[in-house]
Amino acid sequence: MAGVLIVGVGPGIGLAVAKRFVREGMSAALIARSEQTLKVAADALAGAEVFTATADSTDEVGLRAALDRATEEYGVPDVVVYNAAVIRSDAVGELTAREHLDAWAVNVVGAITTAAHVVPAMAERGGGTFIITGGMPEPKPDYASLSLGKAGVRTLVTLLDQQYGALGVHVATVTVAGGVAPGGAWDPDGIAEQYWRLHIQPRAEWTHEVLH
């Protein structure tokens, strides 16, 4: 029973996306660092087919193993969402080189690891959707590491589309332009709707970035 696989599920966008896809009868494979986070998410999806696995997006071996377990459970997913990020306020010159590398590892490299592990199987099958949660439509000097990471994500989407788009894999980013909070302009349920719309877009109408 293939469905949605989310790396970096949490109480905001990740859980809202899982709920949106489960509403369509899909299974949900959820990956996060914390067992407690996964338990809360699974409880919120009671009644659906749900698989959970703990993994840190910066741990390549652990993340690949979690992706393998999810695939063994439900098959190659129809849609994969990479939703992990380090969100903090910092300006150029405030972080050490190590801190920048640690942020980049979550914001970009984890997405690369995920894509490299699942997108080829989607292409071999003949189709699928790979979506990354983006942000920072314009760089902000008080969010330097996040601005750099989201620029990297945007480029990664372009590269993946160039490599796998012709093979039937729709690669896109949902670029969230503000702080996520229920009931506001960036309500997680409203944002989640953009992921579903990308997934069901006819191939002739594929878009690769949605700004919300």
Short mmCIF file of N, CA and C in Angstrom, two decimals, residues 30-145:
data_model
loop_
_atom_site.label_atom_id
_atom_site.label_comp_id
_atom_site.label_asym_id
_atom_site.label_seq_id
_atom_site.Cartn_x
_atom_site.Cartn_y
_atom_site.Cartn_z
N LEU A 30 6.25 7.83 8.39
CA LEU A 30 6.72 9.03 9.07
C LEU A 30 8.10 8.80 9.67
N ILE A 31 9.01 9.74 9.41
CA ILE A 31 10.37 9.66 9.95
C ILE A 31 10.66 10.94 10.71
N ALA A 32 11.19 10.80 11.92
CA ALA A 32 11.57 11.95 12.73
C ALA A 32 12.65 11.51 13.70
N ARG A 33 13.31 12.47 14.34
CA ARG A 33 14.37 12.14 15.29
C ARG A 33 13.82 11.59 16.60
N SER A 34 12.63 12.05 16.99
CA SER A 34 12.10 11.76 18.31
C SER A 34 10.97 10.74 18.27
N GLU A 35 11.07 9.73 19.11
CA GLU A 35 9.99 8.74 19.21
C GLU A 35 8.70 9.40 19.71
N GLN A 36 8.83 10.37 20.60
CA GLN A 36 7.65 11.05 21.12
C GLN A 36 6.94 11.83 20.02
N THR A 37 7.71 12.49 19.17
CA THR A 37 7.12 13.22 18.04
C THR A 37 6.35 12.26 17.14
N LEU A 38 6.94 11.11 16.89
CA LEU A 38 6.29 10.11 16.03
C LEU A 38 5.03 9.56 16.68
N LYS A 39 5.06 9.36 17.99
CA LYS A 39 3.87 8.85 18.69
C LYS A 39 2.72 9.84 18.59
N VAL A 40 3.02 11.11 18.79
CA VAL A 40 1.98 12.14 18.71
C VAL A 40 1.38 12.17 17.31
N ALA A 41 2.26 12.10 16.30
CA ALA A 41 1.78 12.12 14.91
C ALA A 41 0.94 10.90 14.60
N ALA A 42 1.41 9.72 15.02
CA ALA A 42 0.67 8.49 14.75
C ALA A 42 -0.69 8.50 15.44
N ASP A 43 -0.73 9.02 16.67
CA ASP A 43 -2.01 9.11 17.38
C ASP A 43 -2.97 10.03 16.65
N ALA A 44 -2.44 11.10 16.06
CA ALA A 44 -3.29 12.05 15.34
C ALA A 44 -3.82 11.46 14.04
N LEU A 45 -3.20 10.38 13.58
CA LEU A 45 -3.61 9.72 12.34
C LEU A 45 -4.32 8.39 12.63
N ALA A 46 -4.88 8.28 13.81
CA ALA A 46 -5.53 7.03 14.22
C ALA A 46 -6.56 6.60 13.17
N GLY A 47 -6.50 5.31 12.83
CA GLY A 47 -7.41 4.77 11.83
C GLY A 47 -6.78 4.62 10.47
N ALA A 48 -5.65 5.29 10.26
CA ALA A 48 -4.94 5.20 8.98
C ALA A 48 -3.82 4.16 9.07
N GLU A 49 -3.32 3.74 7.92
CA GLU A 49 -2.15 2.86 7.86
C GLU A 49 -0.92 3.73 8.07
N VAL A 50 -0.25 3.57 9.22
CA VAL A 50 0.87 4.44 9.58
C VAL A 50 2.08 3.60 9.98
N PHE A 51 3.23 3.97 9.43
CA PHE A 51 4.51 3.37 9.80
C PHE A 51 5.40 4.48 10.32
N THR A 52 6.14 4.23 11.40
CA THR A 52 7.04 5.24 11.95
C THR A 52 8.44 4.68 12.10
N ALA A 53 9.43 5.56 11.95
CA ALA A 53 10.83 5.17 12.15
C ALA A 53 11.61 6.39 12.61
N THR A 54 12.47 6.18 13.60
CA THR A 54 13.32 7.27 14.07
C THR A 54 14.59 7.32 13.25
N ALA A 55 14.98 8.54 12.87
CA ALA A 55 16.24 8.76 12.17
C ALA A 55 16.54 10.24 12.17
N ASP A 56 17.80 10.57 12.24
CA ASP A 56 18.25 11.96 12.12
C ASP A 56 18.59 12.19 10.65
N SER A 57 18.10 13.28 10.09
CA SER A 57 18.32 13.54 8.67
C SER A 57 19.79 13.74 8.32
N THR A 58 20.63 14.00 9.34
CA THR A 58 22.06 14.18 9.08
C THR A 58 22.83 12.87 9.18
N ASP A 59 22.16 11.81 9.61
CA ASP A 59 22.78 10.49 9.74
C ASP A 59 22.45 9.69 8.47
N GLU A 60 23.36 9.69 7.52
CA GLU A 60 23.07 9.08 6.23
C GLU A 60 22.71 7.61 6.36
N VAL A 61 23.47 6.87 7.14
CA VAL A 61 23.20 5.44 7.29
C VAL A 61 21.84 5.22 7.95
N GLY A 62 21.59 5.95 9.03
CA GLY A 62 20.32 5.80 9.73
C GLY A 62 19.13 6.22 8.90
N LEU A 63 19.28 7.31 8.15
CA LEU A 63 18.18 7.79 7.31
C LEU A 63 17.89 6.80 6.19
N ARG A 64 18.93 6.32 5.54
CA ARG A 64 18.72 5.34 4.47
C ARG A 64 18.06 4.07 5.01
N ALA A 65 18.45 3.65 6.20
CA ALA A 65 17.85 2.45 6.79
C ALA A 65 16.37 2.67 7.08
N ALA A 66 16.02 3.87 7.58
CA ALA A 66 14.61 4.18 7.85
C ALA A 66 13.81 4.22 6.56
N LEU A 67 14.38 4.78 5.51
CA LEU A 67 13.70 4.82 4.21
C LEU A 67 13.49 3.40 3.67
N ASP A 68 14.48 2.55 3.87
CA ASP A 68 14.34 1.15 3.43
C ASP A 68 13.23 0.45 4.19
N ARG A 69 13.14 0.68 5.50
CA ARG A 69 12.10 0.02 6.29
C ARG A 69 10.72 0.49 5.87
N ALA A 70 10.59 1.77 5.56
CA ALA A 70 9.31 2.29 5.11
C ALA A 70 8.92 1.68 3.77
N THR A 71 9.89 1.53 2.89
CA THR A 71 9.61 0.94 1.58
C THR A 71 9.25 -0.53 1.70
N GLU A 72 9.93 -1.23 2.60
CA GLU A 72 9.60 -2.63 2.84
C GLU A 72 8.17 -2.78 3.36
N GLU A 73 7.73 -1.80 4.14
CA GLU A 73 6.40 -1.86 4.74
C GLU A 73 5.30 -1.57 3.73
N TYR A 74 5.47 -0.52 2.92
CA TYR A 74 4.39 -0.06 2.05
C TYR A 74 4.74 0.01 0.57
N GLY A 75 5.97 -0.30 0.21
CA GLY A 75 6.38 -0.20 -1.19
C GLY A 75 6.94 1.18 -1.50
N VAL A 76 7.37 1.37 -2.74
CA VAL A 76 7.90 2.67 -3.16
C VAL A 76 6.80 3.71 -3.00
N PRO A 77 7.05 4.78 -2.25
CA PRO A 77 5.98 5.75 -1.99
C PRO A 77 5.53 6.48 -3.25
N ASP A 78 4.27 6.89 -3.24
CA ASP A 78 3.76 7.72 -4.33
C ASP A 78 4.31 9.13 -4.24
N VAL A 79 4.47 9.59 -3.00
CA VAL A 79 4.97 10.95 -2.78
C VAL A 79 5.88 10.96 -1.57
N VAL A 80 6.99 11.69 -1.70
CA VAL A 80 7.94 11.85 -0.60
C VAL A 80 8.05 13.34 -0.29
N VAL A 81 7.98 13.68 0.98
CA VAL A 81 8.11 15.07 1.41
C VAL A 81 9.31 15.18 2.35
N TYR A 82 10.24 16.07 2.01
CA TYR A 82 11.37 16.35 2.90
C TYR A 82 11.05 17.64 3.63
N ASN A 83 10.89 17.54 4.95
CA ASN A 83 10.37 18.66 5.73
C ASN A 83 11.29 19.05 6.89
N ALA A 84 12.52 18.56 6.89
CA ALA A 84 13.45 18.86 7.99
C ALA A 84 14.18 20.18 7.72
N ALA A 85 14.40 20.95 8.77
CA ALA A 85 15.12 22.21 8.62
C ALA A 85 15.60 22.70 9.99
N VAL A 86 16.69 23.45 9.98
CA VAL A 86 17.15 24.18 11.15
C VAL A 86 16.71 25.62 10.98
N ILE A 87 15.78 26.05 11.81
CA ILE A 87 15.22 27.40 11.70
C ILE A 87 15.69 28.21 12.90
N ARG A 88 16.54 29.18 12.64
CA ARG A 88 17.02 30.03 13.72
C ARG A 88 17.46 31.37 13.13
N SER A 89 17.54 32.36 13.99
CA SER A 89 17.98 33.69 13.57
C SER A 89 19.49 33.78 13.72
N ASP A 90 20.16 34.13 12.63
CA ASP A 90 21.61 34.34 12.66
C ASP A 90 22.01 35.22 11.48
N ALA A 91 23.04 36.00 11.66
CA ALA A 91 23.54 36.88 10.61
C ALA A 91 24.89 36.38 10.12
N VAL A 92 25.30 36.83 8.95
CA VAL A 92 26.61 36.47 8.42
C VAL A 92 27.69 36.87 9.43
N GLY A 93 28.52 35.91 9.78
CA GLY A 93 29.59 36.17 10.73
C GLY A 93 29.29 35.74 12.15
N GLU A 94 28.03 35.39 12.43
CA GLU A 94 27.67 35.01 13.79
C GLU A 94 27.91 33.53 14.09
N LEU A 95 27.85 32.69 13.06
CA LEU A 95 28.02 31.25 13.27
C LEU A 95 29.45 30.83 12.96
N THR A 96 29.86 29.78 13.62
CA THR A 96 31.14 29.17 13.27
C THR A 96 30.97 28.36 11.99
N ALA A 97 32.08 27.99 11.39
CA ALA A 97 32.02 27.14 10.19
C ALA A 97 31.30 25.83 10.51
N ARG A 98 31.55 25.27 11.70
CA ARG A 98 30.91 24.02 12.09
C ARG A 98 29.40 24.19 12.19
N GLU A 99 28.95 25.31 12.75
CA GLU A 99 27.53 25.56 12.88
C GLU A 99 26.86 25.72 11.52
N HIS A 100 27.55 26.37 10.60
CA HIS A 100 27.00 26.49 9.24
C HIS A 100 26.90 25.11 8.58
N LEU A 101 27.92 24.30 8.75
CA LEU A 101 27.90 22.96 8.15
C LEU A 101 26.79 22.11 8.76
N ASP A 102 26.58 22.24 10.06
CA ASP A 102 25.53 21.47 10.72
C ASP A 102 24.14 21.88 10.19
N ALA A 103 23.93 23.18 10.00
CA ALA A 103 22.65 23.65 9.45
C ALA A 103 22.47 23.18 8.01
N TRP A 104 23.52 23.26 7.22
CA TRP A 104 23.46 22.83 5.82
C TRP A 104 23.17 21.33 5.73
N ALA A 105 23.71 20.58 6.68
CA ALA A 105 23.49 19.12 6.68
C ALA A 105 22.01 18.79 6.80
N VAL A 106 21.28 19.53 7.63
CA VAL A 106 19.84 19.29 7.78
C VAL A 106 19.07 19.90 6.62
N ASN A 107 19.36 21.16 6.32
CA ASN A 107 18.56 21.91 5.36
C ASN A 107 18.70 21.42 3.93
N VAL A 108 19.86 20.89 3.57
CA VAL A 108 20.10 20.51 2.17
C VAL A 108 20.58 19.07 2.02
N VAL A 109 21.60 18.67 2.76
CA VAL A 109 22.21 17.36 2.53
C VAL A 109 21.23 16.23 2.86
N GLY A 110 20.42 16.40 3.90
CA GLY A 110 19.42 15.39 4.21
C GLY A 110 18.43 15.20 3.07
N ALA A 111 18.10 16.30 2.40
CA ALA A 111 17.20 16.21 1.24
C ALA A 111 17.88 15.48 0.10
N ILE A 112 19.19 15.72 -0.07
CA ILE A 112 19.94 15.01 -1.11
C ILE A 112 19.96 13.51 -0.82
N THR A 113 20.24 13.15 0.43
CA THR A 113 20.26 11.74 0.81
C THR A 113 18.92 11.08 0.54
N THR A 114 17.85 11.76 0.94
CA THR A 114 16.50 11.22 0.73
C THR A 114 16.20 11.03 -0.75
N ALA A 115 16.49 12.06 -1.54
CA ALA A 115 16.21 12.00 -2.97
C ALA A 115 17.02 10.90 -3.64
N ALA A 116 18.30 10.82 -3.30
CA ALA A 116 19.16 9.82 -3.92
C ALA A 116 18.70 8.41 -3.61
N HIS A 117 18.02 8.24 -2.49
CA HIS A 117 17.61 6.91 -2.07
C HIS A 117 16.25 6.49 -2.62
N VAL A 118 15.35 7.45 -2.85
CA VAL A 118 13.99 7.06 -3.25
C VAL A 118 13.61 7.47 -4.67
N VAL A 119 14.18 8.56 -5.18
CA VAL A 119 13.74 9.04 -6.49
C VAL A 119 14.08 8.07 -7.62
N PRO A 120 15.26 7.44 -7.64
CA PRO A 120 15.52 6.47 -8.71
C PRO A 120 14.47 5.35 -8.78
N ALA A 121 14.01 4.88 -7.63
CA ALA A 121 12.97 3.84 -7.62
C ALA A 121 11.66 4.37 -8.16
N MET A 122 11.34 5.62 -7.87
CA MET A 122 10.16 6.25 -8.44
C MET A 122 10.27 6.30 -9.97
N ALA A 123 11.45 6.72 -10.43
CA ALA A 123 11.66 6.82 -11.87
C ALA A 123 11.56 5.46 -12.54
N GLU A 124 12.12 4.43 -11.90
CA GLU A 124 12.05 3.08 -12.45
C GLU A 124 10.61 2.60 -12.53
N ARG A 125 9.81 2.98 -11.56
CA ARG A 125 8.39 2.63 -11.56
C ARG A 125 7.61 3.40 -12.62
N GLY A 126 8.12 4.58 -12.98
CA GLY A 126 7.46 5.39 -14.00
C GLY A 126 6.78 6.63 -13.49
N GLY A 127 6.96 6.95 -12.19
CA GLY A 127 6.35 8.17 -11.70
C GLY A 127 6.36 8.29 -10.20
N GLY A 128 6.11 9.49 -9.73
CA GLY A 128 6.06 9.79 -8.31
C GLY A 128 6.22 11.28 -8.12
N THR A 129 6.09 11.71 -6.87
CA THR A 129 6.22 13.13 -6.53
C THR A 129 7.21 13.27 -5.40
N PHE A 130 8.15 14.21 -5.55
CA PHE A 130 9.14 14.49 -4.52
C PHE A 130 9.06 15.97 -4.21
N ILE A 131 8.66 16.32 -2.98
CA ILE A 131 8.45 17.72 -2.60
C ILE A 131 9.32 18.06 -1.40
N ILE A 132 9.97 19.22 -1.48
CA ILE A 132 10.77 19.72 -0.37
C ILE A 132 10.08 20.97 0.18
N THR A 133 10.00 21.04 1.51
CA THR A 133 9.48 22.25 2.13
C THR A 133 10.54 23.34 2.03
N GLY A 134 10.23 24.37 1.27
CA GLY A 134 11.15 25.48 1.09
C GLY A 134 10.76 26.67 1.93
N GLY A 135 11.40 27.78 1.68
CA GLY A 135 11.13 29.00 2.40
C GLY A 135 12.03 30.11 1.90
N MET A 136 11.96 31.25 2.54
CA MET A 136 12.81 32.38 2.21
C MET A 136 12.77 32.71 0.71
N PRO A 137 11.62 33.17 0.22
CA PRO A 137 11.56 33.55 -1.19
C PRO A 137 12.57 34.64 -1.53
N GLU A 138 12.93 35.45 -0.55
CA GLU A 138 14.02 36.41 -0.68
C GLU A 138 14.95 36.21 0.52
N PRO A 139 16.28 36.25 0.31
CA PRO A 139 17.19 36.10 1.44
C PRO A 139 16.97 37.20 2.48
N LYS A 140 17.14 36.83 3.77
CA LYS A 140 17.00 37.80 4.86
C LYS A 140 18.29 37.82 5.67
N PRO A 141 18.85 38.98 5.89
CA PRO A 141 20.15 39.06 6.57
C PRO A 141 20.12 38.54 8.00
N ASP A 142 18.94 38.52 8.63
CA ASP A 142 18.87 38.00 10.00
C ASP A 142 18.54 36.52 10.04
N TYR A 143 18.44 35.88 8.87
CA TYR A 143 18.28 34.43 8.77
C TYR A 143 19.26 33.90 7.72
N ALA A 144 20.53 34.12 7.97
CA ALA A 144 21.55 33.82 6.96
C ALA A 144 21.63 32.33 6.64
N SER A 145 21.77 31.48 7.67
CA SER A 145 21.96 30.05 7.40
C SER A 145 20.71 29.46 6.75
#
